[in-house]
PDB file of C-alpha atoms in Angstrom:
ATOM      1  CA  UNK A 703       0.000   0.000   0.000  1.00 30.00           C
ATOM      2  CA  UNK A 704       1.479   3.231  -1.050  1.00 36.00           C
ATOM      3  CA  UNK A 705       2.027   5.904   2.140  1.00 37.00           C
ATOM      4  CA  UNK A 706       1.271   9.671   0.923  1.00 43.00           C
ATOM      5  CA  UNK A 707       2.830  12.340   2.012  1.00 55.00           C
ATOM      6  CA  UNK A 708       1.641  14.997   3.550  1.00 87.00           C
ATOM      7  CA  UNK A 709       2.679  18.474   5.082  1.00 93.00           C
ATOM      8  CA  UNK A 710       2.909  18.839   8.756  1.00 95.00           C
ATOM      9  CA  UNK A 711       3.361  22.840  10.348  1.00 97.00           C
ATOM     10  CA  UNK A 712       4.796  22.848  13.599  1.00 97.00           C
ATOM     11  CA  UNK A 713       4.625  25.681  15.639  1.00 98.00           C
ATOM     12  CA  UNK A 714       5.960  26.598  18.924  1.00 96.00           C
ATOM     13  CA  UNK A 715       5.420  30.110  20.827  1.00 93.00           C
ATOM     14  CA  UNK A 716       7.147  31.643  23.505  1.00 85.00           C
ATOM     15  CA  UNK A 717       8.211  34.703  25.661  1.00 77.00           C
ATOM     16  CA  UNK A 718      10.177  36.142  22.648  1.00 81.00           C
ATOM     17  CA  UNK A 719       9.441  35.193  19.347  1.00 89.00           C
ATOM     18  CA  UNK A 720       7.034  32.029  17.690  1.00 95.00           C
ATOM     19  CA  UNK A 721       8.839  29.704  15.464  1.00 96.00           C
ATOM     20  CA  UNK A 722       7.009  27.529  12.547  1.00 97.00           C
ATOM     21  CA  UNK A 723       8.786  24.709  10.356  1.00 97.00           C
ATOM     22  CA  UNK A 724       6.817  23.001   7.505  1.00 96.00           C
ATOM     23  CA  UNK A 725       7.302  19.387   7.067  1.00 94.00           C
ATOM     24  CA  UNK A 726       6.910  16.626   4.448  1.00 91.00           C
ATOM     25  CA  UNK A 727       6.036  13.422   6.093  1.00 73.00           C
ATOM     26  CA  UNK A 728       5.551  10.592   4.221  1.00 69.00           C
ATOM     27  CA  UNK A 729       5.369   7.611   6.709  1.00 66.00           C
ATOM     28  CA  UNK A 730       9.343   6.739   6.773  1.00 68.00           C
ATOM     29  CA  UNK A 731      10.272  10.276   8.257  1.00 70.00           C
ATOM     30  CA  UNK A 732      10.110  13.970   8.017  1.00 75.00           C
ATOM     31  CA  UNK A 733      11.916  16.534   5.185  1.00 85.00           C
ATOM     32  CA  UNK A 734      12.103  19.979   6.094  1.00 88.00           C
ATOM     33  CA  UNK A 735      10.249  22.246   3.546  1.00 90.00           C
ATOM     34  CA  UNK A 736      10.272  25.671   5.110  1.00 92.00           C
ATOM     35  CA  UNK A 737      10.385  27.493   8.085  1.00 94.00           C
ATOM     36  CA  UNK A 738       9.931  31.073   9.708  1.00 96.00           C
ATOM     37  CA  UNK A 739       9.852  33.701  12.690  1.00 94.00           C
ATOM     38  CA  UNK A 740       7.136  35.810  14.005  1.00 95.00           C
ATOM     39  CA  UNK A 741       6.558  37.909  16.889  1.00 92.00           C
ATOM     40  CA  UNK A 742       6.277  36.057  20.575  1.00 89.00           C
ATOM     41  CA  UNK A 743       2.993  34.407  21.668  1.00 91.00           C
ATOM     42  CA  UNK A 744       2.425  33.100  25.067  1.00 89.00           C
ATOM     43  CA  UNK A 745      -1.240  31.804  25.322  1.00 91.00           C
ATOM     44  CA  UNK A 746      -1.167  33.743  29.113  1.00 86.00           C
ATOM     45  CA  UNK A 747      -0.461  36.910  27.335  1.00 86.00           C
ATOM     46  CA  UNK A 748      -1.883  36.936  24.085  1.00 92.00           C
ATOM     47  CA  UNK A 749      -5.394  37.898  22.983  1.00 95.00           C
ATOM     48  CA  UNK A 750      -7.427  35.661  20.530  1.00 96.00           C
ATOM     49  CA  UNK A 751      -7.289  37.935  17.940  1.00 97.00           C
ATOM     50  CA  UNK A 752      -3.612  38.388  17.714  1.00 96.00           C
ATOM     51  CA  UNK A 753      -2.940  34.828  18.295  1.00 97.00           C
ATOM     52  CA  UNK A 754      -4.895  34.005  15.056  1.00 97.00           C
ATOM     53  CA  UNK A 755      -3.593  36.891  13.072  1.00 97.00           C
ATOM     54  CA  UNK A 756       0.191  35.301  13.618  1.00 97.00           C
ATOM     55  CA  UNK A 757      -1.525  31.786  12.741  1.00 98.00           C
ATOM     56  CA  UNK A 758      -2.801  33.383   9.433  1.00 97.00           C
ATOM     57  CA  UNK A 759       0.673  34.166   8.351  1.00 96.00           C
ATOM     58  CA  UNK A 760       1.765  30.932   8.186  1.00 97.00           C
ATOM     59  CA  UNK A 761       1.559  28.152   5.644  1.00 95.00           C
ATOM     60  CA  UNK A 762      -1.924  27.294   5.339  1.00 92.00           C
ATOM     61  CA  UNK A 763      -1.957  24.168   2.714  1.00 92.00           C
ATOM     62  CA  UNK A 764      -1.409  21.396   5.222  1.00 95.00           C
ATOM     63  CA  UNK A 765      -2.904  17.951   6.829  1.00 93.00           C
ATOM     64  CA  UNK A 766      -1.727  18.303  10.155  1.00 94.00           C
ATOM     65  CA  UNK A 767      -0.595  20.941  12.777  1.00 97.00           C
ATOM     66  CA  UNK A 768       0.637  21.102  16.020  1.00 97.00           C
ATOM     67  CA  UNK A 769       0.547  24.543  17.896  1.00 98.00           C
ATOM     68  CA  UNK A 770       2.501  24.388  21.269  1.00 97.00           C
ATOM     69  CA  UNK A 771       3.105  27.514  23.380  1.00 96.00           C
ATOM     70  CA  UNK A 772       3.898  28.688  26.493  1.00 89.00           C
ATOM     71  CA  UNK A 773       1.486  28.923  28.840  1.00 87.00           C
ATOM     72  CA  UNK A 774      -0.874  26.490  27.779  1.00 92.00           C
ATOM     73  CA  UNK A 775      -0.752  24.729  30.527  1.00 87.00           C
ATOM     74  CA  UNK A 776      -4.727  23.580  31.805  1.00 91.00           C
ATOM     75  CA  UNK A 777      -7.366  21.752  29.661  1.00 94.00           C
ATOM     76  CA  UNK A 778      -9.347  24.870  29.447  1.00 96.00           C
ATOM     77  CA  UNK A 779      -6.051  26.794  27.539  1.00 96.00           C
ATOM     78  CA  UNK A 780      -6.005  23.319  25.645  1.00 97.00           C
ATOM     79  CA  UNK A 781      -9.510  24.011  24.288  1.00 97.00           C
ATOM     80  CA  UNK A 782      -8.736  27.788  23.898  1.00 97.00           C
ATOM     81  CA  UNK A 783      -5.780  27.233  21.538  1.00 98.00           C
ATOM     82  CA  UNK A 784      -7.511  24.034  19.885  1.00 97.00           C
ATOM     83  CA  UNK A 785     -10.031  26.626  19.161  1.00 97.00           C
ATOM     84  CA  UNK A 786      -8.174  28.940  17.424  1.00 98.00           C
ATOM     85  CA  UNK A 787      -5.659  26.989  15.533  1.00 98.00           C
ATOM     86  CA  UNK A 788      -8.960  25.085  14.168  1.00 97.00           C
ATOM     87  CA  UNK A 789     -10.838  28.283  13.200  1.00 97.00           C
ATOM     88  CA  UNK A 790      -7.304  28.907  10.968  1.00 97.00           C
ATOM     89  CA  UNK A 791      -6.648  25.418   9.226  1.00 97.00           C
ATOM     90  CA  UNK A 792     -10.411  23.973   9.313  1.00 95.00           C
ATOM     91  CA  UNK A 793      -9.768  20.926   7.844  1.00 92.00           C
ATOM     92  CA  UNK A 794      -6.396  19.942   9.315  1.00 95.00           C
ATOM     93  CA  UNK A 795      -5.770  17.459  12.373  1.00 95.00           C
ATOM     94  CA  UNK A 796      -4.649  19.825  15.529  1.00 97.00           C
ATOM     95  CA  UNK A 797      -2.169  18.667  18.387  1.00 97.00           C
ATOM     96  CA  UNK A 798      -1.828  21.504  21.175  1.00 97.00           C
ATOM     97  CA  UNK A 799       0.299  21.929  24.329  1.00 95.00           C
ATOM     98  CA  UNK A 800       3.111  23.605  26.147  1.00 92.00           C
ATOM     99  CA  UNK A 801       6.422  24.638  24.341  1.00 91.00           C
ATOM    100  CA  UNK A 802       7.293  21.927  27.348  1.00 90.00           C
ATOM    101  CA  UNK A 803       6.188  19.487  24.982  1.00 93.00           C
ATOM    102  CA  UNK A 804       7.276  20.742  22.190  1.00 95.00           C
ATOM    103  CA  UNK A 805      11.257  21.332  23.094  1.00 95.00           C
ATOM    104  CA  UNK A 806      11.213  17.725  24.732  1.00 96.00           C
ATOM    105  CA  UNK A 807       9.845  16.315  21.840  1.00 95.00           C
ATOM    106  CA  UNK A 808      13.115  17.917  19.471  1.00 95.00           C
ATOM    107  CA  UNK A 809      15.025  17.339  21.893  1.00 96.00           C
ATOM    108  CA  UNK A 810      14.435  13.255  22.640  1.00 96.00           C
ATOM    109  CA  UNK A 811      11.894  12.073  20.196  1.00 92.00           C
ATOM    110  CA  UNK A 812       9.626   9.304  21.877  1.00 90.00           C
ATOM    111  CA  UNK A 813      13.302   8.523  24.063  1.00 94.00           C
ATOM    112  CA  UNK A 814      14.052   9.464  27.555  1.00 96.00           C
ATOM    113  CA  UNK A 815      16.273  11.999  29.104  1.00 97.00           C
ATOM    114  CA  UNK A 816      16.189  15.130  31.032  1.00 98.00           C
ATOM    115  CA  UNK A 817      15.383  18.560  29.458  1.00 97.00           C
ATOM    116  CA  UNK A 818      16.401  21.983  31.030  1.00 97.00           C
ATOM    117  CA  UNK A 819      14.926  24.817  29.396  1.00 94.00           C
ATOM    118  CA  UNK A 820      16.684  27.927  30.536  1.00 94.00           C
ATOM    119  CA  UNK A 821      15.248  31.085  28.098  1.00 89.00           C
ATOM    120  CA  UNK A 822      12.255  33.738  29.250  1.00 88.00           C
ATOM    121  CA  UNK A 823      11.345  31.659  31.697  1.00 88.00           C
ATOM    122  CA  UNK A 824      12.769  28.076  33.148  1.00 91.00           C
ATOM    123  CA  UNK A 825      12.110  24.270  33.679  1.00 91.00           C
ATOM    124  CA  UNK A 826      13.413  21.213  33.872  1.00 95.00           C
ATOM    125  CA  UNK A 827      11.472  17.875  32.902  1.00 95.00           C
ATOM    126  CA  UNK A 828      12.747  14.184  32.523  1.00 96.00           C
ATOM    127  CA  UNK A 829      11.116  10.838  31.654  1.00 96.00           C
ATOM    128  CA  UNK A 830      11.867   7.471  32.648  1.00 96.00           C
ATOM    129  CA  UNK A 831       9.734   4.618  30.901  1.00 93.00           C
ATOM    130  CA  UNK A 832       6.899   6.707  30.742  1.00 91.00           C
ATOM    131  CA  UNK A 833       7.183   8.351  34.017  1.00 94.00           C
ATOM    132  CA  UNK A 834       7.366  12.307  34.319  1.00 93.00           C
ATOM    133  CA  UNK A 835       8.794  14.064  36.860  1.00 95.00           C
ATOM    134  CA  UNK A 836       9.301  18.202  36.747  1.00 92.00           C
ATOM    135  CA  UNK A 837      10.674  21.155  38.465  1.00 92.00           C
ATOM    136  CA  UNK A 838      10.765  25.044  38.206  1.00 87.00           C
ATOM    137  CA  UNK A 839       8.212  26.366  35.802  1.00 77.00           C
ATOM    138  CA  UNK A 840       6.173  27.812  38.418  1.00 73.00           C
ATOM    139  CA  UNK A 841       5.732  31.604  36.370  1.00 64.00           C
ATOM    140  CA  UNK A 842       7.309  34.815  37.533  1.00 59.00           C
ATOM    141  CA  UNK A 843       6.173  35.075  40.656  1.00 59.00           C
ATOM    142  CA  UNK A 844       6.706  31.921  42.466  1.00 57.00           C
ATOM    143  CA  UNK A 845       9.740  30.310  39.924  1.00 57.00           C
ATOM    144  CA  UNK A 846      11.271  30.682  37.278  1.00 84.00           C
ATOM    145  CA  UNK A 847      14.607  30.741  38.819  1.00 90.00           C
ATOM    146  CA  UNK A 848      17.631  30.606  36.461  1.00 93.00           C
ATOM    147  CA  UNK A 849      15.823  32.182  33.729  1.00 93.00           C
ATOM    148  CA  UNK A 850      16.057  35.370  31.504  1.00 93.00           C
ATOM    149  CA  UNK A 851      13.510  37.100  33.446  1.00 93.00           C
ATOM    150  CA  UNK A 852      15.310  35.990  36.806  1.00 94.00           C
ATOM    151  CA  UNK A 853      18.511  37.568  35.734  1.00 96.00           C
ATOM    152  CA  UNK A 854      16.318  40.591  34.568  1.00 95.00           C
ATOM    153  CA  UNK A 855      15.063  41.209  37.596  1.00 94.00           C
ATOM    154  CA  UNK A 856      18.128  41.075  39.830  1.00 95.00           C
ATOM    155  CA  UNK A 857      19.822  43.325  37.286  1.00 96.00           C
ATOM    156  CA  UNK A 858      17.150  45.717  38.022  1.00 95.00           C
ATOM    157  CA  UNK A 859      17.396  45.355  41.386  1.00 94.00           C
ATOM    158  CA  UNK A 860      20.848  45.647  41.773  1.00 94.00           C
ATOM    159  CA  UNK A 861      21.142  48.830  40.206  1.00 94.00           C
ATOM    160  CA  UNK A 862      18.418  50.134  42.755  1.00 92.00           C
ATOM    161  CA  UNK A 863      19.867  48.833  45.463  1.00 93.00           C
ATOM    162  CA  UNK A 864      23.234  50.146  44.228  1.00 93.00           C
ATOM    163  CA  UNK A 865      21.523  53.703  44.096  1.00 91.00           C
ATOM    164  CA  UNK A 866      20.361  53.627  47.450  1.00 92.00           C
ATOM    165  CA  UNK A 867      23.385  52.808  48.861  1.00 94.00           C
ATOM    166  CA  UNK A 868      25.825  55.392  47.603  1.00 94.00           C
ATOM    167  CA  UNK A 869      23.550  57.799  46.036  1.00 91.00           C
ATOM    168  CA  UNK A 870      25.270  57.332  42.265  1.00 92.00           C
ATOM    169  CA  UNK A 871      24.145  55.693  39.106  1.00 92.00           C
ATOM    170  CA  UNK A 872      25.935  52.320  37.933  1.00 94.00           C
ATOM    171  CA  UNK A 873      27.247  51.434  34.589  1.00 95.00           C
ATOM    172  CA  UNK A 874      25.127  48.560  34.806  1.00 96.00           C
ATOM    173  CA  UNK A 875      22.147  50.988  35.179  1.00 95.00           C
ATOM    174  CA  UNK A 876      23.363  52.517  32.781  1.00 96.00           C
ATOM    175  CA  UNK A 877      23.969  49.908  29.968  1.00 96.00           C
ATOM    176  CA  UNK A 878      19.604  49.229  31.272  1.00 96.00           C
ATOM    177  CA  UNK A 879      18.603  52.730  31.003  1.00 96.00           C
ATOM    178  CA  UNK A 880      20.623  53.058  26.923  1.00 95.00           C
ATOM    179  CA  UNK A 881      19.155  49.763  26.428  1.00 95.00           C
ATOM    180  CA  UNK A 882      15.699  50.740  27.037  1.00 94.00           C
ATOM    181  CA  UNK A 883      16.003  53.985  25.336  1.00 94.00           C
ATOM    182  CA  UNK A 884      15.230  55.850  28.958  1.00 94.00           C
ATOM    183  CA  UNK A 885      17.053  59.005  30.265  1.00 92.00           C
ATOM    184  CA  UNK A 886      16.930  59.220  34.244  1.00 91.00           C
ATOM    185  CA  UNK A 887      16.667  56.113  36.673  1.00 90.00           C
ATOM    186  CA  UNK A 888      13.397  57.035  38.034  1.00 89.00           C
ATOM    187  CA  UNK A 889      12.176  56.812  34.188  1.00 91.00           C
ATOM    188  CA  UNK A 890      12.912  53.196  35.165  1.00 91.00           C
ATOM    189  CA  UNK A 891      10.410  52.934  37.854  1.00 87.00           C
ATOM    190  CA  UNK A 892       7.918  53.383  34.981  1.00 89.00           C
ATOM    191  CA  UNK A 893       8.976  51.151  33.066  1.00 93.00           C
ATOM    192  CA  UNK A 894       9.124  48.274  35.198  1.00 88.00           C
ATOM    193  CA  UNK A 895       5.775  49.128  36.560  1.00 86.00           C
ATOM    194  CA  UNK A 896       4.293  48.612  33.031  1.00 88.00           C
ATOM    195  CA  UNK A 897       6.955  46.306  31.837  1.00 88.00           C
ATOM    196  CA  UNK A 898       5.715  42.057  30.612  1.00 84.00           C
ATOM    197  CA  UNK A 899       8.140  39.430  31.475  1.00 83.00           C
ATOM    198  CA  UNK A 900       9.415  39.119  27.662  1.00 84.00           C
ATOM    199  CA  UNK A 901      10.352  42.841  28.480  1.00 89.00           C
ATOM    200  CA  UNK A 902      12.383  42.149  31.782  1.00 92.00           C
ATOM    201  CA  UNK A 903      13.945  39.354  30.350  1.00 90.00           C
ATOM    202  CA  UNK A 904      15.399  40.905  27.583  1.00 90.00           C
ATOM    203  CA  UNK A 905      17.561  42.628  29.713  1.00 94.00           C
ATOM    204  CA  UNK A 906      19.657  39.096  30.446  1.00 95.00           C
ATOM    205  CA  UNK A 907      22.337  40.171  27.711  1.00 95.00           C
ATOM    206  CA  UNK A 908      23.097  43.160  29.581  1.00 96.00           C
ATOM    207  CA  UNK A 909      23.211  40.625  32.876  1.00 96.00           C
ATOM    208  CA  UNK A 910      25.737  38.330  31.116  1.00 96.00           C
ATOM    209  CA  UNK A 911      27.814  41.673  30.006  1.00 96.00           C
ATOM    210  CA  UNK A 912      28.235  42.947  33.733  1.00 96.00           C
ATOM    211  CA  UNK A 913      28.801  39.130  34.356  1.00 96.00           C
ATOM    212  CA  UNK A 914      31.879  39.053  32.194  1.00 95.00           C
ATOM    213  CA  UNK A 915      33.382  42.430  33.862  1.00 95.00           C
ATOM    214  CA  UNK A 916      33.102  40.915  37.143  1.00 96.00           C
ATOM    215  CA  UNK A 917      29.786  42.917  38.639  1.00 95.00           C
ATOM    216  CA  UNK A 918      29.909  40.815  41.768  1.00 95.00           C
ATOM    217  CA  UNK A 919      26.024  40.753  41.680  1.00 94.00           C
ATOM    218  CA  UNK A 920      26.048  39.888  38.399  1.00 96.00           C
ATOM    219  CA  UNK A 921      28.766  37.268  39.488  1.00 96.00           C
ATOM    220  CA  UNK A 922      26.544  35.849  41.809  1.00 96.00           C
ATOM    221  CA  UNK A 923      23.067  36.457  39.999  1.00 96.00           C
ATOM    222  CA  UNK A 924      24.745  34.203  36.695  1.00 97.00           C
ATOM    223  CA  UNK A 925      26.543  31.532  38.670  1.00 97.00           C
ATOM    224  CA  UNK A 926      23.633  31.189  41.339  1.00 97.00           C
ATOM    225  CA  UNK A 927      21.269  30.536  38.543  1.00 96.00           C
ATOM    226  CA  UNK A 928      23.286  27.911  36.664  1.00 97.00           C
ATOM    227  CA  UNK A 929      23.306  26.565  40.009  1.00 97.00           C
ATOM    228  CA  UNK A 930      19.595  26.413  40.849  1.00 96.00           C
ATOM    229  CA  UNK A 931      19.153  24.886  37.236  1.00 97.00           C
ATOM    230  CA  UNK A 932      21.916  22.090  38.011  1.00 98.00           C
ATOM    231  CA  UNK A 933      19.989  21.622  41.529  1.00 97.00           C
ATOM    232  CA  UNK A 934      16.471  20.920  39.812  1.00 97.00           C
ATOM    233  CA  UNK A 935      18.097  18.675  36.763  1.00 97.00           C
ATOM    234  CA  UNK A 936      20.005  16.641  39.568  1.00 97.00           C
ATOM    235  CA  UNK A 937      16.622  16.256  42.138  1.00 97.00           C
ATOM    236  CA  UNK A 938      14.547  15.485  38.595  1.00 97.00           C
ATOM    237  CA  UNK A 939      17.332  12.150  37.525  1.00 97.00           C
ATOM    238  CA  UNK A 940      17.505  11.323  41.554  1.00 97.00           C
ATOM    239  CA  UNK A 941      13.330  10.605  41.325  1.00 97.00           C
ATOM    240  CA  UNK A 942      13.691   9.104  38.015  1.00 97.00           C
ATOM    241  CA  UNK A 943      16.381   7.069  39.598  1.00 96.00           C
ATOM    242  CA  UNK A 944      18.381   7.645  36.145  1.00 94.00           C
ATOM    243  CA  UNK A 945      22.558   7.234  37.303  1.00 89.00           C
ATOM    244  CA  UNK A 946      23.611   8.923  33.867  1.00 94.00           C
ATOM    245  CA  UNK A 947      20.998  10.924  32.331  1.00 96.00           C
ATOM    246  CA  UNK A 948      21.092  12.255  29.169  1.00 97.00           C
ATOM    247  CA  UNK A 949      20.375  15.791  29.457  1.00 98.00           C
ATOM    248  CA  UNK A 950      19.956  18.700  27.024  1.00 97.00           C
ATOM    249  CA  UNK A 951      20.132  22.276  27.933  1.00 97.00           C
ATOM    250  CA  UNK A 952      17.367  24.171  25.712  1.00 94.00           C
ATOM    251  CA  UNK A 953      16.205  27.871  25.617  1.00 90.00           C
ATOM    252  CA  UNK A 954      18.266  31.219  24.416  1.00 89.00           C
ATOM    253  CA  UNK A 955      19.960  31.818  27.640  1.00 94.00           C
ATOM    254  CA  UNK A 956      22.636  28.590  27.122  1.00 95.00           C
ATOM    255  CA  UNK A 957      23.422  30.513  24.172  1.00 90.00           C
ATOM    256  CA  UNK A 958      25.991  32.484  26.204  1.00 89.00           C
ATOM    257  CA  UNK A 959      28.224  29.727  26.000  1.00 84.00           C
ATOM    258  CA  UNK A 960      29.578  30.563  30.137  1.00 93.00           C
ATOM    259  CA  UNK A 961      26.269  29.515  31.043  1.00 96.00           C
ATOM    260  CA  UNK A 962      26.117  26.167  29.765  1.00 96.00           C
ATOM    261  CA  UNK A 963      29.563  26.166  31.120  1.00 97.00           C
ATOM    262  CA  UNK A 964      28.769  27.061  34.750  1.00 97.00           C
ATOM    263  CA  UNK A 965      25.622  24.926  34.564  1.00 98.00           C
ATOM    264  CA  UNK A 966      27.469  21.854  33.029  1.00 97.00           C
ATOM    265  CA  UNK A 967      30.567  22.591  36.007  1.00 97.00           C
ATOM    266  CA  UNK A 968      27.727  22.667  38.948  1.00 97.00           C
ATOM    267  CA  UNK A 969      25.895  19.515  37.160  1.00 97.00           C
ATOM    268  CA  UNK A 970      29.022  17.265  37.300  1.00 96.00           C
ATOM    269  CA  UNK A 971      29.056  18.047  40.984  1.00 96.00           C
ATOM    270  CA  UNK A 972      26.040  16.776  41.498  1.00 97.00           C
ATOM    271  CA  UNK A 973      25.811  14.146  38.859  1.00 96.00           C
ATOM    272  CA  UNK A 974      29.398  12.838  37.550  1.00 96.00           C
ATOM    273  CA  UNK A 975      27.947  10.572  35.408  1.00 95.00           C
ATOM    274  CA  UNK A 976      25.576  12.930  33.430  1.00 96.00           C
ATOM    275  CA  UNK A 977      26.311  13.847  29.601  1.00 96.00           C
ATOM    276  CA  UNK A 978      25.063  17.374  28.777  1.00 96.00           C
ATOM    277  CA  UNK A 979      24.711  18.611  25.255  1.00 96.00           C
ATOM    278  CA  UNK A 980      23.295  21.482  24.115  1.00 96.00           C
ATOM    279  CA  UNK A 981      20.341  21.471  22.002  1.00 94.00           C
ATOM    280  CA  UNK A 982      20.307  24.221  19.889  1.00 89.00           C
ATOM    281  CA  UNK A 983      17.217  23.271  17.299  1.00 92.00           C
ATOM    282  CA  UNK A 984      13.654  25.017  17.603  1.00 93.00           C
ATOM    283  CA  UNK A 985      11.156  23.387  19.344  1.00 94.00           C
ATOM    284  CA  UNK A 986       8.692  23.964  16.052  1.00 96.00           C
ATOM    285  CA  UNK A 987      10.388  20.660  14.982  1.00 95.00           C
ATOM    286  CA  UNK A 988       9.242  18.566  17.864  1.00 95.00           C
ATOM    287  CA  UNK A 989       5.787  20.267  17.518  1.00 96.00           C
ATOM    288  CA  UNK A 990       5.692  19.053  13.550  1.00 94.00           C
ATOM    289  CA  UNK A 991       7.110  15.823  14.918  1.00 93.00           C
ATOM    290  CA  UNK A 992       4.221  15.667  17.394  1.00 94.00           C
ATOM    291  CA  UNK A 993       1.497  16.780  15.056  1.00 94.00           C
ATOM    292  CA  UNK A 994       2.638  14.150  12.639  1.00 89.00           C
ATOM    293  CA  UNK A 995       2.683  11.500  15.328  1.00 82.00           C
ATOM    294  CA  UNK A 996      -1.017  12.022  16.457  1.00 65.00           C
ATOM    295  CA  UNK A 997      -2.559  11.598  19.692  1.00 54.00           C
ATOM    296  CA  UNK A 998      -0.163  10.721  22.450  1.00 49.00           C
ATOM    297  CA  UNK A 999      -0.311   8.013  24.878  1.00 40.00           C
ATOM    298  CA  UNK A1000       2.027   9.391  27.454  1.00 41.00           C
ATOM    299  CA  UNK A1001       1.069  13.186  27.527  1.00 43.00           C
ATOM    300  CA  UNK A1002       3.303  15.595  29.935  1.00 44.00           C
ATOM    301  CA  UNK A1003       1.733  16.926  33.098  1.00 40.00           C
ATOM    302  CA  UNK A1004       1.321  20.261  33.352  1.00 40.00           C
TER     303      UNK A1004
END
């Protein structure tokens, strides 16, 4: 019996831009077609509208799609974004979840491992034989430790604190203030008020910059969040019971290569046996690769 192929759009959204790849599938495998950028889309942010105005943009000729973004994270943001991406490609079959899913997925197929996702925000998930087990990923406000938005916010902090202390402005505030385009510090106290956590964490670069002159709060903000990451991936293998896990560091922020460094040095600490690599392909790809796969058996918790 002869296997058709069809196209499979995988799409994965998060705190700083939304990534799609187009796939052929054809029953042995998938061949990349095309691929593309478009502004960020977290379901916790984003309004309907919007959402489907990105979705519109992208290919719309396919059999199959799977839209996973942050934030989708109960049944009720399931239905939301099932919703939408159905109200865009009517006639194609829709898989939906967390950018969770999706970067596991690229990152280990159907296989096991351990996945630490270090970009706007953080998380660390592994599987064992079918068995989950997660930590971090708790937002903002109660998490998120490690993450862009983390170092964000102790940048900004710092330079406050620094303020208060001996009445004069930083460099560090101000590499933030020319970064953000503002003139005074209080013009800062504005900003944050208003400011989204996409917006906070784009200030990490200027983190890792302050880092690399030796800022000692920088110093400690970096290396104590490489450490909270290798904390989580080592409490996720010891519940897993996995001895060598494979694990893959995922998100923008490992793209300062002294942060997989210092993550990978605090890891082996904790873990000697445990092989790090860095995973450096979008998560789209395990979305398509999930989309084309169908229904799952062994969904991740959220």
């Amino acid at each position: 019996m002869e296997i058709r192929s069809q196209r499979v759009l995988g799409i994965e959204g998060g705190g700083t831009k939304t990534d799609w790849v187009l796939m052929e599938a054809d029953g042995t495998g998938q061949r990349h077609v095309d691929h593309g950028s478009l502004p960020a889309a977290n379901l916790r942010i984003i309004n309907d509208a919007a959402l489907e105005r990105i979705f519109r943009t992208m290919p719309s000729d396919v059999a199959s799609v799977g839209a996973f973004l942050a934030g989708c994270i109960s049944q009720d943001d399931h239905e939301r974004l099932r919703s939408i991406a159905q109200k865009v490609w009517r006639d194609a079959h829709i898989e939906v979840g967390s950018d969770r899913d999706s970067g596991f997925a690229t990152a280990f197929g159907d296989g096991d491992g351990i996945l630490v996702i270090a970009g706007t925000g953080s998380a660390v998930t592994g599987r064992k034989a079918g068995r989950i087990e997660r930590a971090g990923g708790w937002g903002q406000l109660l998490g998120d430790q490690g993450s862009g938005y983390s170092l964000g916010m102790q940048a900004l902090r710092s330079v406050l604190t620094h303020y208060d202390l001996t009445g004069r402005v930083s460099r560090l505030a101000m590499d933030i203030l020319r970064t953000l385009g503002l003139n005074r510090l209080r013009d800062l106290i504005r900003w944050v008020a208003e400011a989204d956590k996409m917006s906070v964490a784009r200030l990490a670069p200027v983190a890792f910059a302050a880092f690399q002159r030796g800022n000692p709060e920088m110093l400690s903000a970096v290396q104590g969040g490489a450490r909270i990451l290798a904390e989580f991936t080592a409490a996720v293998a010891r519940r897993l019971d996995i001895g060598k896990p494979s694990v893959k560091a995922f998100g923008g922020l490992f793209a300062f290569g002294q942060y997989l460094n210092l993550f990978k040095g605090a890891l082996v600490e904790l873990v000697p046996d445990a092989e790090v690599a860095l995973c450096d392909r979008s998560g789209a790809y395990g979305a398509a690769w999930l989309a084309a796969r169908g229904p799952r058996p062994t969904p991740l918790p959220k």
